[in-house]
Amino acid sequence: MKFSPLLTQLIESLRCLPGVGPKSAQRMAFHLLERNRQGATDLADSLSKAVNEIGHCQQCRTFTEQAVCDICSSPKRQASGLLCVVETPADIVAVEQSGQYSGRYFVLMGHLSPLDGIGPDDIGLDQLESTFAAGGIEEVILATNPTVEGEATAHYIADMAKSFEIRASRIAHGVPVGGELESIDGSTLAHSFAGRRELE
Amino acid sequence: MKFSPLLTQLIESLRCLPGVGPKSAQRMAFHLLERNRQGATDLADSLSKAVNEIGHCQQCRTFTEQAVCDICSSPKRQASGLLCVVETPADIVAVEQSGQYSGRYFVLMGHLSPLDGIGPDDIGLDQLESTFAAGGIEEVILATNPTVEGEATAHYIADMAKSFEIRASRIAHGVPVGGELESIDGSTLAHSFAGRRELE
Ligand SMILES: [Zn+2]
Ligand SMILES: [Zn+2]
């Protein structure tokens, strides 16, 4: 004997969440059924809406339910001539919180990782190249994570930028090496932006 | 600037899950959107179905989408004259896996906890009393957890049972004190059932 079919199905479904094993899935299912059915209903709605409506911004690739996100739609951002390249949508939030930057973004949704078969097109570099070609960008600020892959990705994009005569800079180290950009406080990030240096 | 409205809503909704803070909710949302949209859709369906259809068995109070669960519907279980009282639906699964028991169950969905305002009616003891009154039960086996509250609950129910001239027994200790029934292996539980003693 196990749980009823629907309860078994709920426990199985919860395991699609990262870091959720059989025991926590069971605990979550019981908690929702016993104490928070409204929360479960809201979560079901949010999941359906998110899956059906959230895609990637046509310009910067961040997650959004609009064709073009708010930042990309801003004429002031467009006019800045600055493009900041980050690995994930969460990195945009971290950079915005530093208050040091008011240009546009480009979200790679990852980084180059040849061993995992992740090449330039998988992180949207074909699209980034078109953006470079379209003009209007004076400097690309490389804010990928300070990991081996993040550095390699930054250098790859810097080379691309130079072929379009666009200045490429890397945010200053100050961000602890091996750390993840999204967990760094605003003032450290502000420091990193101010101390950025041009890549040779 | 934060995430888009729908993404913000998804992250907020995921926090209704126990043990999920802002960072893990964000990680879960990104994971689903980037790598497992089918999983998210399935989870939304499972949550809706579970919330709409899963209730409590009219007889034993376990979670089920049927009016009466499979175990309670079994004539052989009914004829056994045995009723095992447990704290949660997961405990039924643990006892069944020990292979030592083939009677009915009653699920308290908790335990007596006067300090938290949880009294007899909150754990269905009014319903259990009606079950006792209806007859057909020769022995009630108290398999609540070996905690202070679990022991107090067992003794409370034993007193109730005696007023109906029903034998009350407590599963043997062998289950480590302070542990939770649902995480005990089958052979330890089998031992506990075999060594049960009548409560004076
Ligand atoms: Zn955008
Ligand atoms: Zn039942």
mmCIF file of C-alpha atoms and ligand atoms in Angstrom:
data_model
loop_
_atom_site.group_PDB
_atom_site.id
_atom_site.type_symbol
_atom_site.label_atom_id
_atom_site.label_comp_id
_atom_site.label_asym_id
_atom_site.label_seq_id
_atom_site.Cartn_x
_atom_site.Cartn_y
_atom_site.Cartn_z
ATOM 1 C CA MET A 1 0.000 0.000 0.000
ATOM 2 C CA LYS A 2 1.174 3.481 -0.878
ATOM 3 C CA PHE A 3 -0.581 6.839 -0.921
ATOM 4 C CA SER A 4 -3.704 7.426 -3.022
ATOM 5 C CA PRO A 5 -3.060 7.935 -6.784
ATOM 6 C CA LEU A 6 -3.494 11.733 -6.701
ATOM 7 C CA LEU A 7 -1.319 12.153 -3.613
ATOM 8 C CA THR A 8 1.361 9.924 -5.145
ATOM 9 C CA GLN A 9 1.207 12.039 -8.304
ATOM 10 C CA LEU A 10 1.526 15.287 -6.334
ATOM 11 C CA ILE A 11 4.583 13.970 -4.448
ATOM 12 C CA GLU A 12 6.166 12.832 -7.725
ATOM 13 C CA SER A 13 5.464 16.196 -9.386
ATOM 14 C CA LEU A 14 7.052 18.161 -6.539
ATOM 15 C CA ARG A 15 10.295 16.312 -7.214
ATOM 16 C CA CYS A 16 10.756 18.304 -10.440
ATOM 17 C CA LEU A 17 11.863 21.156 -8.146
ATOM 18 C CA PRO A 18 15.655 21.327 -7.759
ATOM 19 C CA GLY A 19 16.895 20.071 -4.375
ATOM 20 C CA VAL A 20 13.622 18.313 -3.503
ATOM 21 C CA GLY A 21 13.980 14.590 -2.697
ATOM 22 C CA PRO A 22 11.251 12.052 -1.853
ATOM 23 C CA LYS A 23 11.035 12.985 1.849
ATOM 24 C CA SER A 24 10.792 16.748 1.310
ATOM 25 C CA ALA A 25 8.302 16.249 -1.527
ATOM 26 C CA GLN A 26 6.126 14.246 0.873
ATOM 27 C CA ARG A 27 6.487 16.887 3.596
ATOM 28 C CA MET A 28 5.564 19.619 1.101
ATOM 29 C CA ALA A 29 2.490 17.726 -0.126
ATOM 30 C CA PHE A 30 1.224 17.121 3.432
ATOM 31 C CA HIS A 31 1.887 20.718 4.406
ATOM 32 C CA LEU A 32 -0.088 22.079 1.444
ATOM 33 C CA LEU A 33 -3.002 19.663 1.885
ATOM 34 C CA GLU A 34 -3.240 20.104 5.643
ATOM 35 C CA ARG A 35 -2.375 23.734 6.120
ATOM 36 C CA ASN A 36 -2.249 25.760 2.917
ATOM 37 C CA ARG A 37 -4.636 24.716 0.156
ATOM 38 C CA GLN A 38 -4.992 28.337 -0.935
ATOM 39 C CA GLY A 39 -1.207 28.531 -1.308
ATOM 40 C CA ALA A 40 -1.260 25.369 -3.425
ATOM 41 C CA THR A 41 -3.983 26.807 -5.667
ATOM 42 C CA ASP A 42 -2.053 30.068 -6.064
ATOM 43 C CA LEU A 43 1.123 28.143 -6.873
ATOM 44 C CA ALA A 44 -0.713 26.101 -9.523
ATOM 45 C CA ASP A 45 -1.993 29.330 -11.121
ATOM 46 C CA SER A 46 1.411 31.016 -11.010
ATOM 47 C CA LEU A 47 3.099 27.995 -12.572
ATOM 48 C CA SER A 48 0.560 27.774 -15.427
ATOM 49 C CA LYS A 49 0.722 31.486 -16.149
ATOM 50 C CA ALA A 50 4.511 31.580 -15.968
ATOM 51 C CA VAL A 51 4.941 28.601 -18.297
ATOM 52 C CA ASN A 52 2.398 29.910 -20.793
ATOM 53 C CA GLU A 53 3.361 33.558 -20.805
ATOM 54 C CA ILE A 54 6.981 34.051 -19.756
ATOM 55 C CA GLY A 55 9.475 33.937 -22.584
ATOM 56 C CA HIS A 56 12.721 35.752 -23.297
ATOM 57 C CA CYS A 57 13.031 39.462 -24.125
ATOM 58 C CA GLN A 58 13.702 39.744 -27.860
ATOM 59 C CA GLN A 59 16.550 42.139 -27.206
ATOM 60 C CA CYS A 60 18.300 41.144 -23.976
ATOM 61 C CA ARG A 61 17.020 37.561 -23.480
ATOM 62 C CA THR A 62 15.965 38.070 -19.846
ATOM 63 C CA PHE A 63 12.783 36.366 -18.654
ATOM 64 C CA THR A 64 9.695 38.479 -19.335
ATOM 65 C CA GLU A 65 6.074 38.104 -20.431
ATOM 66 C CA GLN A 66 6.492 41.123 -22.741
ATOM 67 C CA ALA A 67 8.072 40.929 -26.215
ATOM 68 C CA VAL A 68 10.631 43.490 -25.075
ATOM 69 C CA CYS A 69 11.367 44.031 -21.377
ATOM 70 C CA ASP A 70 11.018 47.328 -19.498
ATOM 71 C CA ILE A 71 14.759 48.041 -19.475
ATOM 72 C CA CYS A 72 15.167 47.425 -23.204
ATOM 73 C CA SER A 73 12.099 49.596 -23.897
ATOM 74 C CA SER A 74 13.598 52.622 -22.134
ATOM 75 C CA PRO A 75 14.882 55.267 -24.606
ATOM 76 C CA LYS A 76 17.323 56.551 -21.941
ATOM 77 C CA ARG A 77 18.887 53.096 -21.635
ATOM 78 C CA GLN A 78 19.068 52.787 -25.420
ATOM 79 C CA ALA A 79 20.794 56.182 -25.669
ATOM 80 C CA SER A 80 23.449 55.277 -23.070
ATOM 81 C CA GLY A 81 25.634 53.420 -25.554
ATOM 82 C CA LEU A 82 26.386 50.884 -22.791
ATOM 83 C CA LEU A 83 25.628 47.163 -22.851
ATOM 84 C CA CYS A 84 26.280 44.992 -19.795
ATOM 85 C CA VAL A 85 26.588 41.237 -20.392
ATOM 86 C CA VAL A 86 25.495 38.970 -17.517
ATOM 87 C CA GLU A 87 24.925 35.257 -17.093
ATOM 88 C CA THR A 88 21.424 35.190 -15.552
ATOM 89 C CA PRO A 89 18.334 37.398 -15.055
ATOM 90 C CA ALA A 90 19.129 37.472 -11.319
ATOM 91 C CA ASP A 91 22.412 39.238 -12.158
ATOM 92 C CA ILE A 92 20.450 42.134 -13.679
ATOM 93 C CA VAL A 93 18.652 42.612 -10.379
ATOM 94 C CA ALA A 94 21.990 42.577 -8.516
ATOM 95 C CA VAL A 95 23.566 45.156 -10.864
ATOM 96 C CA GLU A 96 20.488 47.408 -10.744
ATOM 97 C CA GLN A 97 20.620 47.361 -6.939
ATOM 98 C CA SER A 98 24.195 48.712 -7.021
ATOM 99 C CA GLY A 99 22.778 51.921 -8.549
ATOM 100 C CA GLN A 100 25.955 52.419 -10.619
ATOM 101 C CA TYR A 101 24.673 51.477 -14.040
ATOM 102 C CA SER A 102 21.964 52.774 -16.342
ATOM 103 C CA GLY A 103 22.645 51.120 -19.683
ATOM 104 C CA ARG A 104 21.181 48.060 -21.363
ATOM 105 C CA TYR A 105 21.839 44.372 -20.665
ATOM 106 C CA PHE A 106 22.366 41.142 -22.504
ATOM 107 C CA VAL A 107 21.634 37.896 -20.644
ATOM 108 C CA LEU A 108 23.590 34.831 -21.750
ATOM 109 C CA MET A 109 21.461 32.369 -19.738
ATOM 110 C CA GLY A 110 24.699 30.529 -18.985
ATOM 111 C CA HIS A 111 28.311 30.679 -20.063
ATOM 112 C CA LEU A 112 30.556 28.988 -22.611
ATOM 113 C CA SER A 113 31.293 25.445 -21.497
ATOM 114 C CA PRO A 114 32.828 23.345 -24.290
ATOM 115 C CA LEU A 115 33.008 20.238 -22.073
ATOM 116 C CA ASP A 116 29.209 20.363 -21.627
ATOM 117 C CA GLY A 117 28.712 21.082 -25.317
ATOM 118 C CA ILE A 118 27.647 24.686 -24.676
ATOM 119 C CA GLY A 119 29.001 26.825 -27.494
ATOM 120 C CA PRO A 120 28.519 30.466 -28.604
ATOM 121 C CA ASP A 121 25.084 29.989 -30.208
ATOM 122 C CA ASP A 122 23.737 28.257 -27.083
ATOM 123 C CA ILE A 123 24.302 31.420 -25.059
ATOM 124 C CA GLY A 124 22.923 33.748 -27.751
ATOM 125 C CA LEU A 125 26.206 35.105 -29.083
ATOM 126 C CA ASP A 126 24.838 35.049 -32.645
ATOM 127 C CA GLN A 127 22.130 37.428 -31.450
ATOM 128 C CA LEU A 128 24.683 39.530 -29.542
ATOM 129 C CA GLU A 129 26.711 39.813 -32.743
ATOM 130 C CA SER A 130 23.641 41.193 -34.571
ATOM 131 C CA THR A 131 23.195 43.680 -31.737
ATOM 132 C CA PHE A 132 26.808 44.779 -32.135
ATOM 133 C CA ALA A 133 26.336 45.038 -35.913
ATOM 134 C CA ALA A 134 23.187 47.167 -35.503
ATOM 135 C CA GLY A 135 25.323 49.916 -33.988
ATOM 136 C CA GLY A 136 24.674 52.334 -31.115
ATOM 137 C CA ILE A 137 26.905 50.526 -28.606
ATOM 138 C CA GLU A 138 30.089 52.260 -27.486
ATOM 139 C CA GLU A 139 31.120 49.964 -24.679
ATOM 140 C CA VAL A 140 30.259 46.445 -23.646
ATOM 141 C CA ILE A 141 30.764 45.759 -19.926
ATOM 142 C CA LEU A 142 31.456 42.099 -19.216
ATOM 143 C CA ALA A 143 29.867 41.156 -15.907
ATOM 144 C CA THR A 144 29.998 37.378 -16.221
ATOM 145 C CA ASN A 145 30.884 35.500 -13.026
ATOM 146 C CA PRO A 146 34.575 35.395 -11.975
ATOM 147 C CA THR A 147 34.865 31.670 -12.665
ATOM 148 C CA VAL A 148 36.984 29.938 -15.288
ATOM 149 C CA GLU A 149 34.003 29.687 -17.648
ATOM 150 C CA GLY A 150 32.845 33.220 -16.908
ATOM 151 C CA GLU A 151 36.319 34.632 -17.684
ATOM 152 C CA ALA A 152 36.595 32.617 -20.893
ATOM 153 C CA THR A 153 33.150 33.820 -21.965
ATOM 154 C CA ALA A 154 34.122 37.436 -21.205
ATOM 155 C CA HIS A 155 37.248 37.175 -23.328
ATOM 156 C CA TYR A 156 35.369 35.546 -26.180
ATOM 157 C CA ILE A 157 32.828 38.390 -26.222
ATOM 158 C CA ALA A 158 35.572 41.019 -25.878
ATOM 159 C CA ASP A 159 37.152 39.669 -29.079
ATOM 160 C CA MET A 160 33.771 39.813 -30.834
ATOM 161 C CA ALA A 161 33.254 43.414 -29.682
ATOM 162 C CA LYS A 162 36.679 44.488 -30.902
ATOM 163 C CA SER A 163 35.919 43.199 -34.394
ATOM 164 C CA PHE A 164 33.072 45.765 -34.380
ATOM 165 C CA GLU A 165 35.352 48.433 -32.878
ATOM 166 C CA ILE A 166 33.331 48.409 -29.666
ATOM 167 C CA ARG A 167 35.233 48.957 -26.402
ATOM 168 C CA ALA A 168 35.055 45.926 -24.075
ATOM 169 C CA SER A 169 35.597 46.187 -20.315
ATOM 170 C CA ARG A 170 35.522 43.693 -17.483
ATOM 171 C CA ILE A 171 34.077 44.592 -14.074
ATOM 172 C CA ALA A 172 36.855 44.912 -11.487
ATOM 173 C CA HIS A 173 37.740 42.091 -9.197
ATOM 174 C CA GLY A 174 36.528 42.988 -5.826
ATOM 175 C CA VAL A 175 33.918 40.380 -6.423
ATOM 176 C CA PRO A 176 35.423 37.352 -4.632
ATOM 177 C CA VAL A 177 36.692 34.790 -7.137
ATOM 178 C CA GLY A 178 34.520 31.667 -7.281
ATOM 179 C CA GLY A 179 31.531 33.589 -5.894
ATOM 180 C CA GLU A 180 28.295 34.170 -7.755
ATOM 181 C CA LEU A 181 27.437 37.663 -8.939
ATOM 182 C CA GLU A 182 23.852 37.553 -7.746
ATOM 183 C CA SER A 183 24.851 37.092 -4.097
ATOM 184 C CA ILE A 184 27.231 40.081 -3.913
ATOM 185 C CA ASP A 185 26.141 43.221 -2.019
ATOM 186 C CA GLY A 186 25.461 46.455 -3.911
ATOM 187 C CA SER A 187 28.479 48.413 -2.698
ATOM 188 C CA THR A 188 30.969 45.712 -3.713
ATOM 189 C CA LEU A 189 29.314 45.645 -7.120
ATOM 190 C CA ALA A 190 29.407 49.458 -7.347
ATOM 191 C CA HIS A 191 33.152 49.221 -6.669
ATOM 192 C CA SER A 192 33.554 46.613 -9.386
ATOM 193 C CA PHE A 193 31.785 48.787 -11.920
ATOM 194 C CA ALA A 194 33.806 51.903 -11.084
ATOM 195 C CA GLY A 195 37.108 50.008 -11.289
ATOM 196 C CA ARG A 196 36.424 48.277 -14.598
ATOM 197 C CA ARG A 197 39.352 48.135 -17.025
ATOM 198 C CA GLU A 198 39.514 47.780 -20.780
ATOM 199 C CA LEU A 199 40.382 44.292 -22.048
ATOM 200 C CA GLU A 200 43.510 44.294 -24.277
ATOM 201 C CA MET B 1 13.941 47.129 -11.022
ATOM 202 C CA LYS B 2 12.884 43.635 -10.094
ATOM 203 C CA PHE B 3 11.744 40.660 -12.150
ATOM 204 C CA SER B 4 8.706 40.864 -14.441
ATOM 205 C CA PRO B 5 5.305 40.720 -12.658
ATOM 206 C CA LEU B 6 4.618 37.060 -13.544
ATOM 207 C CA LEU B 7 8.110 35.916 -12.577
ATOM 208 C CA THR B 8 7.862 37.842 -9.289
ATOM 209 C CA GLN B 9 4.504 36.180 -8.655
ATOM 210 C CA LEU B 10 5.914 32.705 -9.371
ATOM 211 C CA ILE B 11 8.835 33.264 -6.976
ATOM 212 C CA GLU B 12 6.442 34.500 -4.278
ATOM 213 C CA SER B 13 4.113 31.524 -4.788
ATOM 214 C CA LEU B 14 6.930 28.999 -4.475
ATOM 215 C CA ARG B 15 7.600 30.342 -0.995
ATOM 216 C CA CYS B 16 4.405 28.696 0.256
ATOM 217 C CA LEU B 17 6.412 25.453 0.214
ATOM 218 C CA PRO B 18 7.934 24.601 3.617
ATOM 219 C CA GLY B 19 11.681 25.237 3.811
ATOM 220 C CA VAL B 20 11.786 27.388 0.660
ATOM 221 C CA GLY B 21 13.278 30.870 1.172
ATOM 222 C CA PRO B 22 13.651 33.726 -1.358
ATOM 223 C CA LYS B 23 16.891 32.387 -2.884
ATOM 224 C CA SER B 24 15.681 28.824 -3.379
ATOM 225 C CA ALA B 25 12.341 30.060 -4.728
ATOM 226 C CA GLN B 26 14.254 32.102 -7.319
ATOM 227 C CA ARG B 27 16.472 29.137 -8.189
ATOM 228 C CA MET B 28 13.399 26.897 -8.552
ATOM 229 C CA ALA B 29 11.624 29.404 -10.811
ATOM 230 C CA PHE B 30 14.666 29.782 -13.093
ATOM 231 C CA HIS B 31 15.182 26.039 -13.223
ATOM 232 C CA LEU B 32 11.577 25.387 -14.256
ATOM 233 C CA LEU B 33 11.494 28.181 -16.859
ATOM 234 C CA GLU B 34 14.858 27.335 -18.374
ATOM 235 C CA ARG B 35 14.965 23.590 -18.131
ATOM 236 C CA ASN B 36 11.678 21.976 -17.202
ATOM 237 C CA ARG B 37 8.535 23.716 -18.406
ATOM 238 C CA GLN B 38 6.800 20.362 -18.803
ATOM 239 C CA GLY B 39 7.566 19.593 -15.157
ATOM 240 C CA ALA B 40 6.096 22.954 -14.145
ATOM 241 C CA THR B 41 2.924 22.254 -16.130
ATOM 242 C CA ASP B 42 2.610 18.796 -14.579
ATOM 243 C CA LEU B 43 3.149 20.245 -11.114
ATOM 244 C CA ALA B 44 0.441 22.865 -11.711
ATOM 245 C CA ASP B 45 -1.983 20.110 -12.778
ATOM 246 C CA SER B 46 -1.117 17.875 -9.821
ATOM 247 C CA LEU B 47 -1.550 20.735 -7.364
ATOM 248 C CA SER B 48 -4.973 21.710 -8.773
ATOM 249 C CA LYS B 49 -6.222 18.145 -8.837
ATOM 250 C CA ALA B 50 -4.895 17.409 -5.352
ATOM 251 C CA VAL B 51 -6.442 20.528 -3.827
ATOM 252 C CA ASN B 52 -9.790 19.963 -5.553
ATOM 253 C CA GLU B 53 -10.107 16.230 -5.078
ATOM 254 C CA ILE B 54 -8.090 15.028 -2.089
ATOM 255 C CA GLY B 55 -9.957 15.053 1.192
ATOM 256 C CA HIS B 56 -9.908 12.832 4.243
ATOM 257 C CA CYS B 57 -11.191 9.272 4.372
ATOM 258 C CA GLN B 58 -14.547 9.341 6.194
ATOM 259 C CA GLN B 59 -13.469 6.434 8.364
ATOM 260 C CA CYS B 60 -9.736 6.720 9.064
ATOM 261 C CA ARG B 61 -9.059 10.382 8.111
ATOM 262 C CA THR B 62 -6.068 9.609 5.875
ATOM 263 C CA PHE B 63 -5.644 11.660 2.697
ATOM 264 C CA THR B 64 -7.596 10.191 -0.207
ATOM 265 C CA GLU B 65 -9.674 11.309 -3.190
ATOM 266 C CA GLN B 66 -12.220 8.554 -2.385
ATOM 267 C CA ALA B 67 -14.941 8.917 0.241
ATOM 268 C CA VAL B 68 -13.535 5.840 1.962
ATOM 269 C CA CYS B 69 -9.921 4.749 1.361
ATOM 270 C CA ASP B 70 -8.835 1.343 0.027
ATOM 271 C CA ILE B 71 -7.796 0.019 3.434
ATOM 272 C CA CYS B 72 -11.067 1.003 5.127
ATOM 273 C CA SER B 73 -13.020 -0.509 2.211
ATOM 274 C CA SER B 74 -11.424 -3.942 2.685
ATOM 275 C CA PRO B 75 -13.787 -6.465 4.373
ATOM 276 C CA LYS B 76 -10.758 -8.427 5.642
ATOM 277 C CA ARG B 77 -9.401 -5.333 7.404
ATOM 278 C CA GLN B 78 -12.859 -4.617 8.848
ATOM 279 C CA ALA B 79 -13.131 -8.180 10.150
ATOM 280 C CA SER B 80 -9.735 -8.076 11.889
ATOM 281 C CA GLY B 81 -11.075 -6.302 14.979
ATOM 282 C CA LEU B 82 -7.814 -4.300 15.093
ATOM 283 C CA LEU B 83 -7.462 -0.521 14.833
ATOM 284 C CA CYS B 84 -4.028 1.111 14.705
ATOM 285 C CA VAL B 85 -3.854 4.796 15.638
ATOM 286 C CA VAL B 86 -1.099 6.840 13.928
ATOM 287 C CA GLU B 87 -0.251 10.519 13.706
ATOM 288 C CA THR B 88 0.128 10.979 9.923
ATOM 289 C CA PRO B 89 -0.754 9.273 6.612
ATOM 290 C CA ALA B 90 2.983 8.598 6.107
ATOM 291 C CA ASP B 91 2.920 6.433 9.241
ATOM 292 C CA ILE B 92 0.381 4.113 7.571
ATOM 293 C CA VAL B 93 2.848 3.543 4.738
ATOM 294 C CA ALA B 94 5.631 2.787 7.250
ATOM 295 C CA VAL B 95 3.478 0.274 9.190
ATOM 296 C CA GLU B 96 2.249 -1.409 5.998
ATOM 297 C CA GLN B 97 5.856 -1.864 4.878
ATOM 298 C CA SER B 98 6.647 -3.786 8.080
ATOM 299 C CA GLY B 99 4.223 -6.472 6.848
ATOM 300 C CA GLN B 100 3.168 -7.242 10.453
ATOM 301 C CA TYR B 101 -0.257 -5.690 10.506
ATOM 302 C CA SER B 102 -3.459 -6.214 8.583
ATOM 303 C CA GLY B 103 -6.086 -4.288 10.519
ATOM 304 C CA ARG B 104 -7.582 -0.832 10.067
ATOM 305 C CA TYR B 105 -6.094 2.568 10.894
ATOM 306 C CA PHE B 106 -7.103 5.864 12.380
ATOM 307 C CA VAL B 107 -5.026 8.928 11.464
ATOM 308 C CA LEU B 108 -4.936 11.734 14.022
ATOM 309 C CA MET B 109 -3.278 14.257 11.656
ATOM 310 C CA GLY B 110 -1.269 15.405 14.650
ATOM 311 C CA HIS B 111 -1.194 14.808 18.394
ATOM 312 C CA LEU B 112 -2.589 16.414 21.536
ATOM 313 C CA SER B 113 -0.706 19.611 22.259
ATOM 314 C CA PRO B 114 -2.488 21.754 24.868
ATOM 315 C CA LEU B 115 0.173 24.489 24.671
ATOM 316 C CA ASP B 116 -0.580 24.947 20.948
ATOM 317 C CA GLY B 117 -4.323 24.785 21.610
ATOM 318 C CA ILE B 118 -4.675 21.350 19.984
ATOM 319 C CA GLY B 119 -7.276 19.393 21.925
ATOM 320 C CA PRO B 120 -9.078 16.044 21.412
ATOM 321 C CA ASP B 121 -11.556 17.291 18.780
ATOM 322 C CA ASP B 122 -8.742 18.822 16.681
ATOM 323 C CA ILE B 123 -7.242 15.366 16.186
ATOM 324 C CA GLY B 124 -10.584 13.658 15.486
ATOM 325 C CA LEU B 125 -11.049 11.938 18.847
ATOM 326 C CA ASP B 126 -14.801 12.684 18.746
ATOM 327 C CA GLN B 127 -14.909 10.657 15.528
ATOM 328 C CA LEU B 128 -12.709 7.941 17.045
ATOM 329 C CA GLU B 129 -15.136 7.727 19.965
ATOM 330 C CA SER B 130 -18.024 7.129 17.525
ATOM 331 C CA THR B 131 -15.932 4.403 15.872
ATOM 332 C CA PHE B 132 -15.382 2.773 19.272
ATOM 333 C CA ALA B 133 -19.119 3.076 20.023
ATOM 334 C CA ALA B 134 -20.068 1.477 16.688
ATOM 335 C CA GLY B 135 -18.467 -1.784 17.865
ATOM 336 C CA GLY B 136 -16.376 -4.384 16.034
ATOM 337 C CA ILE B 137 -13.043 -3.305 17.516
ATOM 338 C CA GLU B 138 -11.315 -5.673 19.935
ATOM 339 C CA GLU B 139 -7.967 -3.950 20.247
ATOM 340 C CA VAL B 140 -6.661 -0.502 19.530
ATOM 341 C CA ILE B 141 -2.900 -0.376 18.855
ATOM 342 C CA LEU B 142 -1.397 3.002 19.717
ATOM 343 C CA ALA B 143 1.390 3.777 17.240
ATOM 344 C CA THR B 144 1.774 7.487 17.915
ATOM 345 C CA ASN B 145 5.354 8.774 17.918
ATOM 346 C CA PRO B 146 7.482 8.106 21.033
ATOM 347 C CA THR B 147 7.565 11.797 21.976
ATOM 348 C CA VAL B 148 6.059 13.474 25.035
ATOM 349 C CA GLU B 149 2.992 14.537 23.039
ATOM 350 C CA GLY B 150 2.707 11.167 21.287
ATOM 351 C CA GLU B 151 2.806 9.306 24.625
ATOM 352 C CA ALA B 152 0.231 11.643 26.180
ATOM 353 C CA THR B 153 -2.025 11.152 23.170
ATOM 354 C CA ALA B 154 -1.651 7.360 23.399
ATOM 355 C CA HIS B 155 -2.636 7.368 27.061
ATOM 356 C CA TYR B 156 -5.610 9.624 26.419
ATOM 357 C CA ILE B 157 -6.905 7.273 23.716
ATOM 358 C CA ALA B 158 -6.201 4.192 25.874
ATOM 359 C CA ASP B 159 -8.475 5.656 28.564
ATOM 360 C CA MET B 160 -11.164 6.294 25.961
ATOM 361 C CA ALA B 161 -10.867 2.729 24.668
ATOM 362 C CA LYS B 162 -11.153 1.245 28.156
ATOM 363 C CA SER B 163 -14.438 3.073 28.730
ATOM 364 C CA PHE B 164 -15.746 1.020 25.766
ATOM 365 C CA GLU B 165 -14.086 -2.148 27.095
ATOM 366 C CA ILE B 166 -11.707 -2.202 24.158
ATOM 367 C CA ARG B 167 -8.143 -3.442 24.786
ATOM 368 C CA ALA B 168 -5.507 -0.747 24.234
ATOM 369 C CA SER B 169 -1.868 -1.557 23.487
ATOM 370 C CA ARG B 170 1.189 0.559 22.769
ATOM 371 C CA ILE B 171 3.791 -0.538 20.183
ATOM 372 C CA ALA B 172 7.003 -1.624 21.893
ATOM 373 C CA HIS B 173 9.887 0.708 22.284
ATOM 374 C CA GLY B 174 12.523 -0.397 19.921
ATOM 375 C CA VAL B 175 11.586 2.672 18.028
ATOM 376 C CA PRO B 176 14.275 5.135 19.199
ATOM 377 C CA VAL B 177 12.770 7.699 21.556
ATOM 378 C CA GLY B 178 12.475 11.153 19.981
ATOM 379 C CA GLY B 179 12.513 9.641 16.480
ATOM 380 C CA GLU B 180 9.705 9.839 13.965
ATOM 381 C CA LEU B 181 7.735 6.716 13.127
ATOM 382 C CA GLU B 182 7.765 7.276 9.380
ATOM 383 C CA SER B 183 11.570 7.107 9.177
ATOM 384 C CA ILE B 184 11.945 3.746 10.986
ATOM 385 C CA ASP B 185 12.844 0.638 8.961
ATOM 386 C CA GLY B 186 10.331 -2.179 8.557
ATOM 387 C CA SER B 187 12.062 -4.775 10.758
ATOM 388 C CA THR B 188 12.332 -2.413 13.731
ATOM 389 C CA LEU B 189 8.651 -1.661 13.315
ATOM 390 C CA ALA B 190 7.812 -5.371 13.024
ATOM 391 C CA HIS B 191 9.630 -5.839 16.335
ATOM 392 C CA SER B 192 7.650 -3.017 17.894
ATOM 393 C CA PHE B 193 4.366 -4.550 16.819
ATOM 394 C CA ALA B 194 5.259 -8.035 18.080
ATOM 395 C CA GLY B 195 6.370 -6.666 21.477
ATOM 396 C CA ARG B 196 3.365 -4.464 22.095
ATOM 397 C CA ARG B 197 1.989 -4.474 25.669
ATOM 398 C CA GLU B 198 -1.408 -3.666 27.095
ATOM 399 C CA LEU B 199 -1.730 -0.252 28.720
ATOM 400 C CA GLU B 200 -2.834 -0.472 32.411
HETATM 401 ZN ZN ZN C 1 15.242 43.202 -22.498
HETATM 402 ZN ZN ZN C 2 -9.658 5.042 5.451
#
